[in-house]
Amino acid sequence: MARVNWSTLSKRWNQGVTLLITLNVGLVLFNLSYVPLRGLYLQYVPTLVQAYDPLKGIEPHPQTQTYLETVATLRQTLATQGLEAQESEALLADLRQQSMTLIEENPFLIENQMASFAQLKRRMRGYMQTASAQNAFQRFWSQAYLNEVGWPTALAYFDRRIEPILARNYFRQTIATGQFVDFFWWVDGFFMAFFAGELLVRSLVVSRRQPGVSWLDAIARRWYELPLVLPFWRWLRILPMLVRLHRSGLANIEWLLSQITHEPAAYLSNRISQYLLVRLINQTQDSVQQGTLFTADETALQVPVGEPDKVNRILDRLTELVIYRVVPTLQPDLEAVLRHSLKQALTNSNLYDGLRQIPGIETMPASALDLLASYLAQATCDILVDSYDDEQGRVLLDQLNRDFRQALGEEIKGQETATELKQLLFDLLEEVKINYVQREKIHDPEATLAEVDTLQQRPSS
């Protein structure tokens, strides 16, 4: 017996549910568009309108339906008895009366069909070349006019331009609360019940597989699927449909999402970056003015993180780097400086002027100075390293470090120096803040976002 591949089965199930959600969203969108676009559906798919009208409680409007039936009877009468027959005259008089009632009562008020009513009057006025719709209908349904232009020509225009407007007018039933009849929930109820059951079962499975995740937590994490089980705001089901299409692999909507959020994301990220930078600089400026940038503010809540006395630890670490890593690499430069300094000190001293009287002293090789400079540079490096490694030397260096920091701190805390440094730091931060915001006005945030997208698309090495 073949083993069941649960992974494949789960994937196929998710794809099937996704297709069902897509079908439901299609039905929801069609239902939302049916009333506004009923005229188009009636023109191109009349059988669909005949089947769907009862679901929306829609019936042909009795007034316009009677009007069209009277026109159909007139056409038959004219074809069999002619325009001069007494029955034809009676039908024309009836149509003139119905036209007057049609214009006065306006049966197109329901569902905001005023555009259709205006179009009806405009077409009739234009065809009859008169400014009054009532006069246009009265003259159109007269024996004299039909005899003048020929009733087949007049009725052909009516069938082509007037009848479609009258045919799409309808009457919609209402319930006791005054709302229109809508039985779409009969169809949607089956989908809602299925989606609710699928959501509950899947949430239960997740809560069983993941310890610490309750059944309600699992449902809350699928909040975007809740529109599938709500009888209102059905158009929101587009969101779970897109998510499920992407997750199931049936459609890749990454491009669509990036295009939809491109411009908002560009300008939003630009605004956020400006806000964060300005806020950070403002807080730093406040710390500079208050003198609490590198000192703890006892009035504020201080949360220690990591080792205590971090500033001293950083200085100790920098001292180690200087002694063991930086100073050895600078030894050639130190030799050059010492060589130059020794030579200058020697040649400028009074002792050297006296020694120049000794024969052969001027021919002393320059290598002696080089040797002395190398010795002093190497000795300096060795002294620093040995002192830092030696316990007593380390104590002396630490004392030197503390005294240096204390002396430097006292000088910095001086009124004149502290005021000057605070002002310089404040002005520097203000300059950075202003110049950054001004530069952001020059750079297009969409171009920056496009550059980010390009960098993300590059293959990683």
CSV table of C-alpha atoms in Angstrom, one decimal, residues 35-416:
chain,number,residue,atom,x,y,z
A,35,VAL,CA,-27.0,46.5,-10.5
A,36,PRO,CA,-24.8,49.4,-11.8
A,37,LEU,CA,-23.9,47.4,-15.0
A,38,ARG,CA,-27.2,45.6,-15.5
A,39,GLY,CA,-27.8,47.6,-18.7
A,40,LEU,CA,-24.6,46.2,-20.2
A,41,TYR,CA,-25.4,42.7,-19.1
A,42,LEU,CA,-28.9,43.0,-20.6
A,43,GLN,CA,-27.4,44.1,-23.9
A,44,TYR,CA,-24.8,41.4,-24.3
A,45,VAL,CA,-26.0,38.5,-22.0
A,46,PRO,CA,-29.8,38.8,-21.6
A,47,THR,CA,-30.1,35.2,-20.5
A,48,LEU,CA,-27.8,35.9,-17.6
A,49,VAL,CA,-30.0,38.9,-16.6
A,50,GLN,CA,-33.2,36.8,-16.8
A,51,ALA,CA,-31.6,34.2,-14.4
A,52,TYR,CA,-30.0,36.7,-12.0
A,53,ASP,CA,-32.8,39.3,-11.7
A,54,PRO,CA,-34.9,37.2,-9.3
A,55,LEU,CA,-31.9,36.8,-7.0
A,56,LYS,CA,-31.8,40.6,-6.6
A,57,GLY,CA,-35.6,41.1,-6.5
A,58,ILE,CA,-35.6,42.9,-9.8
A,59,GLU,CA,-38.6,43.0,-12.1
A,60,PRO,CA,-39.3,44.9,-15.3
A,61,HIS,CA,-40.8,48.3,-14.4
A,62,PRO,CA,-44.6,48.1,-15.0
A,63,GLN,CA,-44.8,51.6,-16.5
A,64,THR,CA,-42.0,51.2,-19.1
A,65,GLN,CA,-43.0,47.6,-19.7
A,66,THR,CA,-46.6,48.7,-20.5
A,67,TYR,CA,-45.1,51.4,-22.8
A,68,LEU,CA,-43.1,48.8,-24.7
A,69,GLU,CA,-46.0,46.4,-25.0
A,70,THR,CA,-48.2,49.2,-26.4
A,71,VAL,CA,-45.5,50.0,-29.0
A,72,ALA,CA,-45.3,46.3,-30.0
A,73,THR,CA,-49.1,46.2,-30.4
A,74,LEU,CA,-49.0,49.4,-32.5
A,75,ARG,CA,-46.4,47.8,-34.8
A,76,GLN,CA,-48.6,44.8,-35.4
A,77,THR,CA,-51.7,46.9,-36.0
A,78,LEU,CA,-49.8,49.2,-38.5
A,79,ALA,CA,-48.6,46.1,-40.3
A,80,THR,CA,-52.0,44.5,-40.6
A,81,GLN,CA,-54.5,47.5,-40.7
A,82,GLY,CA,-52.4,50.5,-41.7
A,83,LEU,CA,-51.8,53.9,-40.2
A,84,GLU,CA,-55.3,55.3,-41.0
A,85,ALA,CA,-57.2,52.6,-39.0
A,86,GLN,CA,-59.2,53.6,-36.0
A,87,GLU,CA,-57.4,51.2,-33.8
A,88,SER,CA,-54.0,52.6,-34.8
A,89,GLU,CA,-55.2,56.1,-33.9
A,90,ALA,CA,-56.3,54.8,-30.5
A,91,LEU,CA,-53.0,53.3,-29.8
A,92,LEU,CA,-51.2,56.4,-30.9
A,93,ALA,CA,-53.4,58.5,-28.5
A,94,ASP,CA,-52.6,56.0,-25.7
A,95,LEU,CA,-48.8,56.3,-26.4
A,96,ARG,CA,-49.1,60.1,-26.3
A,97,GLN,CA,-50.8,59.9,-22.9
A,98,GLN,CA,-48.3,57.4,-21.6
A,99,SER,CA,-45.4,59.6,-22.8
A,100,MET,CA,-46.8,62.6,-20.9
A,101,THR,CA,-47.1,60.4,-17.7
A,102,LEU,CA,-43.6,59.0,-18.4
A,103,ILE,CA,-42.0,62.5,-18.5
A,104,GLU,CA,-44.0,63.9,-15.5
A,105,GLU,CA,-43.6,60.9,-13.1
A,106,ASN,CA,-40.1,59.7,-14.2
A,107,PRO,CA,-40.1,56.0,-13.4
A,108,PHE,CA,-36.2,56.0,-13.6
A,109,LEU,CA,-35.8,57.4,-10.1
A,110,ILE,CA,-35.1,53.9,-8.5
A,111,GLU,CA,-31.4,53.0,-8.1
A,112,ASN,CA,-30.4,56.4,-9.4
A,113,GLN,CA,-31.1,55.9,-13.1
A,114,MET,CA,-31.5,59.6,-13.7
A,115,ALA,CA,-28.7,59.4,-16.3
A,116,SER,CA,-30.9,57.0,-18.4
A,117,PHE,CA,-33.9,59.2,-18.1
A,118,ALA,CA,-31.9,62.3,-19.2
A,119,GLN,CA,-30.5,60.3,-22.1
A,120,LEU,CA,-34.0,59.2,-23.1
A,121,LYS,CA,-35.2,62.8,-23.3
A,122,ARG,CA,-32.1,64.1,-25.0
A,123,ARG,CA,-32.3,61.5,-27.8
A,124,MET,CA,-36.0,62.2,-28.4
A,125,ARG,CA,-35.4,66.0,-28.4
A,126,GLY,CA,-32.5,65.7,-30.8
A,127,TYR,CA,-34.3,63.4,-33.2
A,128,MET,CA,-37.4,65.6,-33.3
A,129,GLN,CA,-35.4,68.8,-33.2
A,130,THR,CA,-37.3,70.5,-30.4
A,131,ALA,CA,-36.4,71.8,-26.9
A,132,SER,CA,-39.3,70.1,-25.1
A,133,ALA,CA,-39.3,66.3,-24.5
A,134,GLN,CA,-43.0,66.3,-24.1
A,135,ASN,CA,-43.6,68.0,-27.4
A,136,ALA,CA,-41.1,65.6,-29.0
A,137,PHE,CA,-43.0,62.5,-27.8
A,138,GLN,CA,-46.4,64.1,-28.7
A,139,ARG,CA,-45.3,64.8,-32.3
A,140,PHE,CA,-43.5,61.5,-32.7
A,141,TRP,CA,-46.7,59.5,-31.9
A,142,SER,CA,-48.9,61.4,-34.3
A,143,GLN,CA,-50.5,60.2,-37.5
A,144,ALA,CA,-49.2,63.2,-39.4
A,145,TYR,CA,-45.5,62.6,-38.5
A,146,LEU,CA,-45.6,58.9,-39.1
A,147,ASN,CA,-47.3,59.5,-42.4
A,148,GLU,CA,-44.7,62.1,-43.2
A,149,VAL,CA,-41.5,60.1,-42.5
A,150,GLY,CA,-43.1,56.7,-42.8
A,151,TRP,CA,-43.9,54.6,-39.8
A,152,PRO,CA,-41.2,51.9,-40.5
A,153,THR,CA,-38.5,54.6,-40.4
A,154,ALA,CA,-39.8,56.1,-37.2
A,155,LEU,CA,-40.2,52.8,-35.4
A,156,ALA,CA,-36.8,51.7,-36.6
A,157,TYR,CA,-35.3,54.7,-34.8
A,158,PHE,CA,-37.4,53.9,-31.7
A,159,ASP,CA,-36.2,50.3,-31.7
A,160,ARG,CA,-32.6,51.3,-32.1
A,161,ARG,CA,-32.3,54.3,-29.8
A,162,ILE,CA,-35.3,54.5,-27.4
A,163,GLU,CA,-36.4,51.0,-26.6
A,164,PRO,CA,-33.0,49.9,-25.1
A,165,ILE,CA,-33.3,52.7,-22.5
A,166,LEU,CA,-36.8,51.8,-21.6
A,167,ALA,CA,-36.0,48.1,-21.5
A,168,ARG,CA,-33.3,48.4,-18.9
A,169,ASN,CA,-35.5,50.3,-16.5
A,170,TYR,CA,-36.7,48.0,-13.7
A,171,PHE,CA,-38.5,47.9,-10.4
A,172,ARG,CA,-36.8,46.4,-7.3
A,173,GLN,CA,-38.7,44.8,-4.5
A,174,THR,CA,-38.0,45.9,-0.9
A,175,ILE,CA,-38.4,44.2,2.5
A,176,ALA,CA,-40.1,45.4,5.6
A,177,THR,CA,-37.1,47.4,6.7
A,178,GLY,CA,-37.0,49.3,3.4
A,179,GLN,CA,-33.9,47.6,2.1
A,180,PHE,CA,-33.8,46.1,-1.3
A,181,VAL,CA,-34.4,42.4,-1.7
A,182,ASP,CA,-31.0,40.5,-2.2
A,183,PHE,CA,-30.8,36.8,-2.0
A,184,PHE,CA,-27.1,36.6,-2.9
A,185,TRP,CA,-26.5,35.4,0.7
A,186,TRP,CA,-28.2,32.1,-0.4
A,187,VAL,CA,-25.2,31.5,-2.8
A,188,ASP,CA,-22.6,33.1,-0.6
A,189,GLY,CA,-23.7,31.2,2.5
A,190,PHE,CA,-22.3,27.9,1.2
A,191,PHE,CA,-18.9,29.5,0.7
A,192,MET,CA,-19.0,31.2,4.1
A,193,ALA,CA,-19.8,28.0,5.9
A,194,PHE,CA,-17.0,26.1,4.1
A,195,PHE,CA,-14.4,28.9,4.7
A,196,ALA,CA,-15.4,29.1,8.4
A,197,GLY,CA,-15.0,25.4,8.8
A,198,GLU,CA,-11.7,25.4,7.0
A,199,LEU,CA,-10.4,28.2,9.1
A,200,LEU,CA,-11.4,26.6,12.4
A,201,VAL,CA,-9.9,23.2,11.5
A,202,ARG,CA,-6.6,24.7,10.3
A,203,SER,CA,-6.4,26.9,13.4
A,204,LEU,CA,-7.0,23.8,15.6
A,205,VAL,CA,-4.2,21.9,13.7
A,206,VAL,CA,-1.8,24.8,14.2
A,207,SER,CA,-2.5,25.1,17.9
A,208,ARG,CA,-1.9,21.3,18.3
A,209,ARG,CA,1.4,21.4,16.4
A,210,GLN,CA,2.8,24.6,18.0
A,211,PRO,CA,3.1,24.5,21.8
A,212,GLY,CA,2.1,27.7,23.5
A,213,VAL,CA,-0.2,28.8,20.6
A,214,SER,CA,-3.9,28.6,21.5
A,215,TRP,CA,-6.7,28.1,19.2
A,216,LEU,CA,-7.7,31.8,19.4
A,217,ASP,CA,-4.0,32.8,18.8
A,218,ALA,CA,-4.0,30.7,15.6
A,219,ILE,CA,-7.2,32.4,14.4
A,220,ALA,CA,-5.8,35.9,15.2
A,221,ARG,CA,-2.7,35.2,13.1
A,222,ARG,CA,-5.1,34.6,10.2
A,223,TRP,CA,-7.0,37.8,10.7
A,224,TYR,CA,-6.8,38.6,7.0
A,225,GLU,CA,-9.1,35.6,6.3
A,226,LEU,CA,-11.9,36.8,8.5
A,227,PRO,CA,-13.6,38.7,5.6
A,228,LEU,CA,-14.3,35.2,4.1
A,229,VAL,CA,-16.8,34.5,6.9
A,230,LEU,CA,-18.3,38.0,7.2
A,231,PRO,CA,-21.6,38.7,5.4
A,232,PHE,CA,-20.7,42.4,4.8
A,233,TRP,CA,-17.7,44.2,3.2
A,234,ARG,CA,-17.3,41.2,1.0
A,235,TRP,CA,-15.0,43.0,-1.3
A,236,LEU,CA,-12.3,42.7,1.4
A,237,ARG,CA,-12.0,39.1,0.4
A,238,ILE,CA,-9.6,40.2,-2.3
A,239,LEU,CA,-6.9,40.4,0.5
A,240,PRO,CA,-7.1,36.7,1.6
A,241,MET,CA,-7.4,35.7,-2.1
A,242,LEU,CA,-4.1,37.5,-3.0
A,243,VAL,CA,-2.3,36.1,0.0
A,244,ARG,CA,-3.5,32.5,-0.6
A,245,LEU,CA,-2.7,32.8,-4.3
A,246,HIS,CA,0.9,33.8,-3.5
A,247,ARG,CA,1.4,31.3,-0.8
A,248,SER,CA,0.0,28.4,-2.7
A,249,GLY,CA,2.2,29.1,-5.7
A,250,LEU,CA,-0.7,29.5,-8.1
A,251,ALA,CA,0.3,33.1,-8.8
A,252,ASN,CA,3.3,35.3,-8.1
A,253,ILE,CA,1.9,38.7,-7.0
A,254,GLU,CA,5.3,40.0,-5.7
A,255,TRP,CA,5.5,42.3,-8.7
A,256,LEU,CA,1.9,43.5,-8.2
A,257,LEU,CA,2.5,44.3,-4.5
A,258,SER,CA,5.8,46.1,-5.3
A,259,GLN,CA,4.1,48.2,-7.9
A,260,ILE,CA,1.1,49.0,-5.7
A,261,THR,CA,3.3,50.1,-2.7
A,262,HIS,CA,6.1,51.6,-4.8
A,263,GLU,CA,5.3,55.3,-4.6
A,264,PRO,CA,3.8,55.3,-1.0
A,265,ALA,CA,6.7,53.3,0.3
A,266,ALA,CA,9.2,55.7,-1.3
A,267,TYR,CA,7.7,58.8,0.2
A,268,LEU,CA,6.9,57.1,3.5
A,269,SER,CA,10.4,55.8,4.0
A,270,ASN,CA,11.8,59.3,3.1
A,271,ARG,CA,9.5,60.9,5.7
A,272,ILE,CA,10.4,58.3,8.3
A,273,SER,CA,14.2,58.7,7.7
A,274,GLN,CA,13.9,62.4,8.1
A,275,TYR,CA,11.9,62.1,11.3
A,276,LEU,CA,14.3,59.6,12.8
A,277,LEU,CA,17.4,61.6,12.0
A,278,VAL,CA,15.9,64.9,13.3
A,279,ARG,CA,14.6,63.3,16.4
A,280,LEU,CA,18.0,61.6,17.1
A,281,ILE,CA,19.8,64.9,16.6
A,282,ASN,CA,17.4,66.8,18.7
A,283,GLN,CA,17.8,64.4,21.6
A,284,THR,CA,21.6,64.5,21.2
A,285,GLN,CA,21.5,68.3,21.2
A,286,ASP,CA,19.4,68.2,24.4
A,287,SER,CA,22.0,65.9,26.0
A,288,VAL,CA,24.8,68.3,24.9
A,289,GLN,CA,23.1,71.4,26.3
A,290,GLN,CA,22.3,69.6,29.6
A,291,GLY,CA,25.8,68.1,29.9
A,292,THR,CA,24.5,64.5,30.1
A,293,LEU,CA,25.8,63.1,26.8
A,294,PHE,CA,28.5,61.0,28.5
A,295,THR,CA,27.3,61.1,32.1
A,296,ALA,CA,24.3,59.5,33.7
A,297,ASP,CA,21.4,61.7,34.5
A,298,GLU,CA,20.3,60.7,38.1
A,299,THR,CA,16.9,62.2,37.5
A,300,ALA,CA,16.2,59.9,34.6
A,301,LEU,CA,15.6,56.1,34.6
A,302,GLN,CA,18.9,54.5,33.8
A,303,VAL,CA,18.8,50.9,32.6
A,304,PRO,CA,22.3,49.3,32.8
A,305,VAL,CA,23.3,47.1,29.8
A,306,GLY,CA,26.4,45.0,29.8
A,307,GLU,CA,29.5,45.9,31.7
A,308,PRO,CA,29.5,48.9,34.1
A,309,ASP,CA,31.8,51.9,33.5
A,310,LYS,CA,31.8,51.4,29.8
A,311,VAL,CA,33.6,54.7,29.0
A,312,ASN,CA,36.7,53.6,31.0
A,313,ARG,CA,36.5,50.1,29.5
A,314,ILE,CA,36.5,51.6,26.0
A,315,LEU,CA,39.5,53.8,26.9
A,316,ASP,CA,41.4,50.8,28.3
A,317,ARG,CA,40.7,48.9,25.1
A,318,LEU,CA,41.9,51.8,23.0
A,319,THR,CA,45.1,52.0,25.1
A,320,GLU,CA,45.7,48.3,24.4
A,321,LEU,CA,45.3,48.8,20.7
A,322,VAL,CA,47.6,51.8,20.7
A,323,ILE,CA,50.4,50.0,22.6
A,324,TYR,CA,50.3,46.6,20.9
A,325,ARG,CA,49.0,47.4,17.4
A,326,VAL,CA,49.4,51.0,16.5
A,327,VAL,CA,52.8,52.0,18.1
A,328,PRO,CA,54.7,49.1,16.4
A,329,THR,CA,53.5,50.1,13.0
A,330,LEU,CA,54.5,53.7,13.6
A,331,GLN,CA,58.0,52.9,14.6
A,332,PRO,CA,59.6,53.9,11.2
A,333,ASP,CA,57.8,57.2,11.4
A,334,LEU,CA,58.9,57.6,15.0
A,335,GLU,CA,62.5,57.0,14.0
A,336,ALA,CA,62.2,59.6,11.3
A,337,VAL,CA,60.9,62.2,13.7
A,338,LEU,CA,63.5,61.4,16.3
A,339,ARG,CA,66.3,61.5,13.7
A,340,HIS,CA,65.2,64.9,12.5
A,341,SER,CA,64.7,66.2,16.1
A,342,LEU,CA,68.1,64.9,17.3
A,343,LYS,CA,69.8,66.5,14.2
A,344,GLN,CA,68.1,69.8,14.7
A,345,ALA,CA,68.8,69.8,18.5
A,346,LEU,CA,72.4,68.9,17.9
A,347,THR,CA,73.1,71.5,15.2
A,348,ASN,CA,71.3,74.2,17.0
A,349,SER,CA,73.0,73.7,20.4
A,350,ASN,CA,76.0,75.7,21.7
A,351,LEU,CA,77.7,72.5,22.5
A,352,TYR,CA,77.8,71.5,18.9
A,353,ASP,CA,79.4,74.9,18.0
A,354,GLY,CA,82.2,74.1,20.5
A,355,LEU,CA,82.6,70.5,19.2
A,356,ARG,CA,83.0,71.7,15.7
A,357,GLN,CA,86.5,73.0,16.7
A,358,ILE,CA,87.5,69.4,17.3
A,359,PRO,CA,89.2,68.0,14.2
A,360,GLY,CA,87.1,65.3,12.4
A,361,ILE,CA,83.9,66.0,14.3
A,362,GLU,CA,82.1,67.3,11.2
A,363,THR,CA,82.9,64.1,9.4
A,364,MET,CA,81.0,62.0,11.9
A,365,PRO,CA,78.7,59.7,9.8
A,366,ALA,CA,75.0,60.3,9.7
A,367,SER,CA,74.5,56.7,10.5
A,368,ALA,CA,75.3,57.5,14.2
A,369,LEU,CA,72.2,59.7,14.3
A,370,ASP,CA,70.2,57.0,12.5
A,371,LEU,CA,71.4,54.4,15.0
A,372,LEU,CA,70.5,56.7,18.0
A,373,ALA,CA,67.1,57.4,16.5
A,374,SER,CA,66.3,53.8,15.9
A,375,TYR,CA,67.5,52.9,19.4
A,376,LEU,CA,65.3,55.6,21.0
A,377,ALA,CA,62.2,54.6,18.9
A,378,GLN,CA,62.6,50.9,19.7
A,379,ALA,CA,63.2,51.8,23.4
A,380,THR,CA,60.0,53.8,23.5
A,381,CYS,CA,58.0,51.0,22.1
A,382,ASP,CA,59.6,48.5,24.4
A,383,ILE,CA,59.0,50.7,27.4
A,384,LEU,CA,55.4,51.1,26.6
A,385,VAL,CA,54.8,47.4,26.1
A,386,ASP,CA,56.9,46.3,29.1
A,387,SER,CA,55.2,48.9,31.3
A,388,TYR,CA,51.8,47.8,30.2
A,389,ASP,CA,52.6,44.1,30.8
A,390,ASP,CA,54.4,44.7,34.1
A,391,GLU,CA,52.0,44.9,37.1
A,392,GLN,CA,53.7,47.9,38.7
A,393,GLY,CA,54.1,49.5,35.3
A,394,ARG,CA,50.5,48.9,34.6
A,395,VAL,CA,49.6,50.6,37.8
A,396,LEU,CA,51.7,53.6,36.8
A,397,LEU,CA,50.1,53.7,33.4
A,398,ASP,CA,46.6,53.4,34.9
A,399,GLN,CA,47.5,56.3,37.3
A,400,LEU,CA,48.8,58.3,34.3
A,401,ASN,CA,45.6,57.5,32.4
A,402,ARG,CA,43.4,58.5,35.4
A,403,ASP,CA,45.3,61.7,36.0
A,404,PHE,CA,45.1,62.5,32.2
A,405,ARG,CA,41.4,61.9,32.1
A,406,GLN,CA,40.9,63.9,35.3
A,407,ALA,CA,42.9,66.8,34.1
A,408,LEU,CA,41.3,66.7,30.7
A,409,GLY,CA,37.8,66.5,32.3
A,410,GLU,CA,38.5,69.4,34.6
A,411,GLU,CA,39.6,71.5,31.7
A,412,ILE,CA,36.6,70.5,29.7
A,413,LYS,CA,34.2,71.2,32.6
A,414,GLY,CA,35.6,74.6,32.9
A,415,GLN,CA,32.9,77.3,32.3
A,416,GLU,CA,34.5,78.8,29.2
